[in-house]
Each structure stands twice: as structure tokens, then as C-alpha cells.
Amino acid sequence: RDDQRSSVPLTLVTGPANAAKAGVVLDGFRAALERSGSLRLPAPEPLLVVPTAADVEPYQRELASSGGVFGGEVLTFSRLLALMARRAGLKGRRLGFVARDRVVRAVTDDAELRVLGRSSGTPGFARAAGRLFAELQRALITPERFTAGMRRWAAEQGDRTAYAEDVAALYSAYRRRLERLGRVDPEGFAWGALDALRADPTRWGGRPVFLYGFDDLTPTQLDAVETLVRACEAEVTLSLTYEPGRAAFAARAATVETLRPLAERVVELPDRAEHYSRISRPALHHLERRLFDGDAPTVPPNGAVRLLEAGGERAEAELIGASLLELVREGAAPGDMAVLVRAPEQAPLLAQVLESYGLPVERAERVPLRRTRLGAGLLAYGRAGLGGTARDVLTWLRTPGKLATAAPVDALERRVRRREAATAREAVRLWGAPLPELDALRAAADKGVEAFLGVLEAELEAIWTAPHRRAGETLDAEGHADARVAAEVRFAAADLRGLGAAEDGLAGGPADVLDTLGDVEVRLGGPTGAGVRADGAFGSRRGQVLLADPLAVRARRFRVVVVCGLQDGVFPRRPTPEPFLDDADRRALARATGIVLPLHEDALARERFLFYSAVSRAEQVLFLSFRSSDEEGEPQLRSPFVDDVRDLFTEDLWSARGRRLLAEVVWPPAQAPTPLELRRSQAAAAGASAPEPGALPQPRSHAVRAVLAGHGTESAGGLETFANCGVRWLVERILAPKRIDPDPEPLTRGSLAHAVLEQTLRRLKQDTGSARLTPATRDAAQRELATAVGALRDSRAGARARASLRALEVELARWLDAECATGPGFEPEWLEWSFGRAEDEHPALELDGVRVTGRVDRIDVGPGGEALVRDYKASKGFPRATWAADGHLQGALYALAARELLGLDPAGALYQPLRGKDLRPRGAVRVGEAAAGLVDTDVVDAGQWEALLDELRAEAEAAAARMRAGELRPCPERCTPRGCAYPGICRAPDAVMPEEEAAP
């Protein structure tokens, strides 16, 4: 075996995409498995290394199902390095990425910097510093060498000495921190493992290693391969997508040429076309063969390659959804489709639209913990325990698994919103029951980071496992996501433990820990299908369209692939300079010192290879989607990659492109992809000729008709609402949904104004014997007004409430001045008089078929016994001439109530604005002393006044009859001053959403 081991060096397998490289690697792996199971000459079990954790499970399934051969191990490169460290006996304590982040933050916070001092406090500085430290660690550059190199570089650059000293000091401080902690970072751990294995290569035991699906290798990965081949003399088989001389592979040439001298056997596989479907083969194989090569002949796309042009992100998502849905109706399976998106912020909208079109979606992505449902709830719990906001308490209690039902949280949210509660303490008080979990977290935070983490973990486990206890169920997609979140939090907590006890407090306080946990990335989605097909591509998934980054599908193929968001600057991405040392600085540093760091700005070659890899994933249909404008109509440039593809095909590719531009709000009826979209199209087509809204159909339910028929009591305001719009009355008076948000400011201010004016007039009467508003009582009335507002101010907290009260005081003081100067001087006898309710002294006003209740703001009585009804309004009165036409019934009904219930002689009814430019009361008043100082057109003779009361009484009775019969007529033009209050319910053609609530 020793002789055999020395003759099995690196096997390098190269070839273009779809050249069956997987077959070579997996066949070699299976052969190694068979050798390891041989009784005559047993050999070590092989390892299969894949690029991502998402690739592990499918290959495990494939190996377990391939001819009944079991054994071997499938793992990622990071786990391979961990295995090498264990085999080599490396004992160093490794920092995870979470703990390393805390160390870097501590270094940047504590460093005394001359040039970078102001920058060090900005968001992103510590993260950028961590990336630079990782690069230096991967390059095995010591702080001493880096400091000397930076000084030499700065001398050649002129006046950059202070800057070089700051950057070098940061790296030196980072390494000193690691030494003081007795820990190594991930890069240091990898190099330590490789050094330990090189020192004693026999510890590896000759295990064969097979690497598949990699597009490129990092310096650490290259060194690991070299260590296994040269030091350990292990059998290593590595496949890379590469073909010499092609522009698409220029970014991979350096890696291949670095490995070539190590390889005793190089297997260069030719291109193959048989995996493409028969009809699509000419176009897709031509695209794979000639992309980026230039001067290629053109061929017909033949429906295999298609372009999609959209106006805005939503139109692009809808166009993609319609295109995929059409293929599904032709027999394609959603599980054989992949939508590749380069900009992660576009993914949520894509998923939403595809699912609304009936296409199930699986999202394979890595997201921060704070963007997951369980992670967001856990972080909210942590913040609530540290003080936090009311929103934190609500988010925590709403976390799936926390409570059996959402009803208590809904009720709490309503109380929080209505009372404008801001803090977690206020929310807990409104909850009305103890929340011992918050008390435990607060107590743990006082004890330190480790205790705080322990309580966080306990709450996490209690929440996510609650729905699954004793259920014996298989986790669904959301359950898998929660399990991954829980695992990542456990790993992060274990990583952080011990740092908080360090002498420099590297873990920070509990709030810092929450910030760090929020940035932890969690892998969501991932393969759920039956495994890997014989040609190396993933098989059919569980009936879901995969939505993923192009980097996540480098080792897979699909029947249908959509590459979307092909915009200039998105795909290909624009190069981003490294913050500390840009590419020019790195080249100068390499020339001056020999320190070679990777370049960041030469991104085009890498983006070309990624695009090549993405388009080569399709076996039957490839869609390339781009936007010609954004949502605002601003033109957008498509990716140059689209034109590179156009150059390979005839003009049919462009002329037959699918289009959905910004102006196309709905689909043409013939192209509507779903029944809902068809109904929208038909509604838009018929909208111009839609008839005027008529009465809604009479209720069909006997129970509903009985409720309406028995509705014998209604407030004057409700009757007026029905007369103006039956739909608004139905929503507000019968359905009566509870408001969850705070009352709109006009409504709140109106309620406060009523309360302030009632108290002002009552106290004025107590102090002076009369509540008349005259020039003689002006000063006293103003003092009482200030007292009433002051009492309210003492009971209300917050700057907003105090500012609102101050504005109200100014408005009412202005109105009092006007009233004292021009009012009729009647005595306000009845303030906030109510009638018709069970607790009221006076009964309801009896009309034909309905009992009317109400609350009158004020009734003034003159010396001759005349009564003047006053109804406060926010900023506008209603002239007499508009009462019948606009359905203003309240004033007349209140006047009738004053006559029939109080025995008064109503001389008029006025709507009194409390603010605005025109403070004159408007309404209808009989000729006489009550009409003094009023607008002439509002003054009528006795006959006209009685006729007006009779007319509006008849209108109220007719409205009551229609109400009890269920005749509900939508009237958006009369619903509110700003149009329809409920357009989503009313559905009237001219319904317009009001900008704000109308004032009372």
C-alpha cells in the first residue's frame, strides 16, 4: 500500500460546464468506497468535499442510494479543515466568526488613531477592518512584517506615514488581543491545522479526498490540497470548471495553473451536449460554447433562449411569473425551475408575486438573524428585557410558538396603539398579567453576559420547540428555518462565552451581544429533493421553484432557468474598492515590499464566469430578464451581458422578447396569467362605461334582515351618516370595527375642545353667576379656559400631547374672543346635553319608525325663552342653504329634541367652527334677537324655519325607513368631504381614499 500511495497524486479534472465532471469524481469516490469495504485489502474511507452546506444532503442521499454502497463522508471545506485539525491533534481554542467580530470591534473601539480616529466610529469600519485582518492572516503576514511593509510603502507614497501607522497599529492590536485571549481566529486555525498536519502527515491516515462543484479555490484551500497531496500523499481528485483560451474562464486560469504542477494526472473533458433537451440543444449548446468569445455565428434561439423586458421590479416579477406559469401549463414541473437573482433585495417581491400566481417558492439564501421570524422575536425579547419599546414586547409575544393564540396579543396591540404606549414597561402594564420571562432576563443582564445568554437560549428553546412537542411530525419549511436559527444562536452563544469574562470585556454588554447576534447569518431553504442525478445535476425538488443567488446553484442543473435583474451595475456588479487599501495601493505595496494581497476592483472576469455558470444551468429553457425603467419611469440600462447573448443569436431573440412595461397596469385579457389578473383586466376594460352605483342588493339572510328591521334606535349622527351614505353607516354603526390606531388628531382635538369648553363655561357660571360670553366676561372666560387646559396638560405626558394642547388653547382663546365680541349673548343653559340613552334623564326623540338619541354640545336660551342649538365643528360651519342638499340633519333633529323633550322654543340651530379663518357660526336662525350678528342668508322668517324643520324631519324618517329595510346605497360623493371613506368595501367607481379622517 505504501507503493500504491506514492503513485496516487492529485487528479485534476477540468472541462466546461456540463462536461460530466461529476461523473468522473463520483465514480472515483464510489471506487474508493468499494476499496474501503474490501476484506482482502481494506483502505481508508474517502471524503467528498462540496462548496456549501446546502450541497451536503443531496450528495449524501445519492451516495446512500447508489447501488447500496454506504460509507464515506460528505462535508464542506471548513469541516474538512476542522477534521484535519483533529487528526493533527491541534489544541488551539478557535474563535468563531461571531466572537471574532467582537474582538475586532474591541480593537477598533480602543485604538488610538491619528488619521482614522473619526472614521473608526462609523458603521462598517469594524467590519471592513475584520476583512483586512482576515486577508492578512490568510496570507501569513505577521504584524511585524506588515508594519515594516506599510512604513516602506508610505515612504514611497509621500505624506501617508500617519495613515500607514494607523492601519498597521490596528492589525498589531488585533494580533495582540488574540494572543492575550489565547485564541486563534478562523484563518489562524486553518493555517495551524495545515502546519500541524505537515509536521506529522501520518496522522491523516491516507484518507482519499474528492472535491466537486468548486469554481475556484482560496489560498487556504489551495494550501490544504497541496498539504494532502505532497505531505500526506493522499489520493485527491479535484474538478474545476475550466477550458483554456476562453474569456469566460479567464478568472479561473490562475488557480488551474497553480494546481497543474501538483497534478500527475490532468483529465481534460470535452464539451458535451446530450444533457440538453433535443429541441433546445442547438441554441443552449451554442450559448455555452461561444459566450464572450466574439465573432461567433448567429443561430436561431428556437424558444430555448428568451428575453424578458420589464418596466420596474414588480412588472419584472409578474412577467417572470407569467412565463413560468405558461410552461407549467405545458407540462413543466415547478420543481425543475430556478430563478436566479443577483440582488438579494429583489427576492422578497419575486417570491410574493410567484406565490400569488400559484407557483410554490423555495428561497435558498443566507439572511441575518434579525430578518428571520424566530430571530426577530428573540432579539425583541432581549431588547424588551433591557428596557426596549412596546413594539419589542409585541414582536416577542407574536413569535410563532410563544402563545397558543394571537388573540391576546391583538388585544394588547390595540391598547398599545390607542394609548400610544411607547416603552416596554408601559406595554407590560397594559398586558395586565406578569411576564416573568422579562424579569428573569433583566436579572440575568445584571449578572453579566453569560447569564444573559443563558436566559436568551432558554427562551429560544421554549418558543421554537413548543409547537412540535409530542407531535411526532416532520418539520415543514418554517420549522426547518426555526431549527437552523436555534442552532446558529447556540453556536454563536457558545462562541461568545468566555469573552465576557476576559479582562478587557471583549463581549461587551448585553446590548452589544444583541447587536452581534442580529448580524449572524442563517441559511434558509436548501435542497429537499431526492438527490443527485447520474449526470451530477440535482433531481426534481419537492415541487417548488427555487429562488436563489447564482452562487448557490453552481453544482446543479434545472430544466428551466431564469436569470433576472440583468441591470448594469447589478450583474455584472461594479467593482468596490477595499476601504483600507485599494487596488492601486495593493499593487504599490507588492512592488515595495513583496506583500501580495488579492485585488478587489478587477471584478469583470469573475462576473463573466458567474454569468456563464448561471446560463449553463438550463437544460430546456433559459430566460434572461432585464428592466428598461424603474418604478418611477426613469430609464435603466440593461446589463452588457444581455447584448453578449444577443450577439450569438438571430434577431428573433430580440423581436420575440416578452414585454411588460410600466404603463401596463393590468394584463391584456388574452394574456392574463391567472383568473384574478383576468378579472382585473376585464374590470379595467369595463371601467370607462361602468354604471353609476345603485343600491346594494337587499340582504338575503333572515337574521340580517331581522337585525335591520329591529333597529329602532339610532343616534342623530348615525341617521345623518345613513342619509349621506348607507355603506359608511353599515361599516361604522353595524359592523363597528374597533379602531386599533390612536384617534386621528382632528378627532382627538375635537374631543378635547368639547371637554375644555364645557368646563370653561361651567366654571364661568359658578364664579360669575352667568356663562354668557360677552365683552364683560371675556377676561374671566379666558382665565377659565387657561385653567381647564392646564388641568388637561398635567394629566397628559409627552411633547406631542403638550404641543397639541398648546395649539388647542390658542385656537379656543381666539374663538372665545370672537364669541364675546359678536355673539348674541344668550345664556348657555344646557352643556353637553344627551338624551335617549338608558342613563339619560330625557327619553329619545320619537320619529316615525325610529327613536333618535343624541348629545348636543350646547343650547343657549335667550331672555324671551328662545333656544339656540350650538354644535361645535372643527373648521367649517354649514349654511342653511346646504342642509337639505347635503344631508345635514343633526342641527334640525337637535332643535326638534329641544322643543319636544325640554319644552323650549327653538329659534335656530348653528354649526360653530372652532378654528380657521372664518369663525362665524352658520346654519338657520329665525328672525329675532337670536339672529343678531349672523350671516344674512342664514336668517329666515318663522314660516321658513318651521318648513325647514318639517322637511328635514321627513328626510330623517325616510332615511330610517330605508335603514330598516336594508336599502344601502353607496354615495361616495357625499360620504365625507374628501370622498369615499371605505373604497375597499364600497367599490364605487368614483370612490377616493380620503387623505385623513374628517373631523367630527
CSV table of C-alpha atoms in Angstrom, one decimal, residues 697-705:
chain,number,residue,atom,x,y,z
A,697,PRO,CA,-78.9,44.2,-3.1
A,698,GLN,CA,-81.2,43.6,-0.1
A,699,PRO,CA,-79.7,41.3,2.5
A,700,ARG,CA,-80.6,37.6,1.8
A,701,SER,CA,-80.1,36.4,5.3
A,702,HIS,CA,-83.2,36.3,7.5
A,703,ALA,CA,-81.0,37.0,10.6
A,704,VAL,CA,-79.5,40.1,8.9
A,705,ARG,CA,-82.9,41.4,7.8
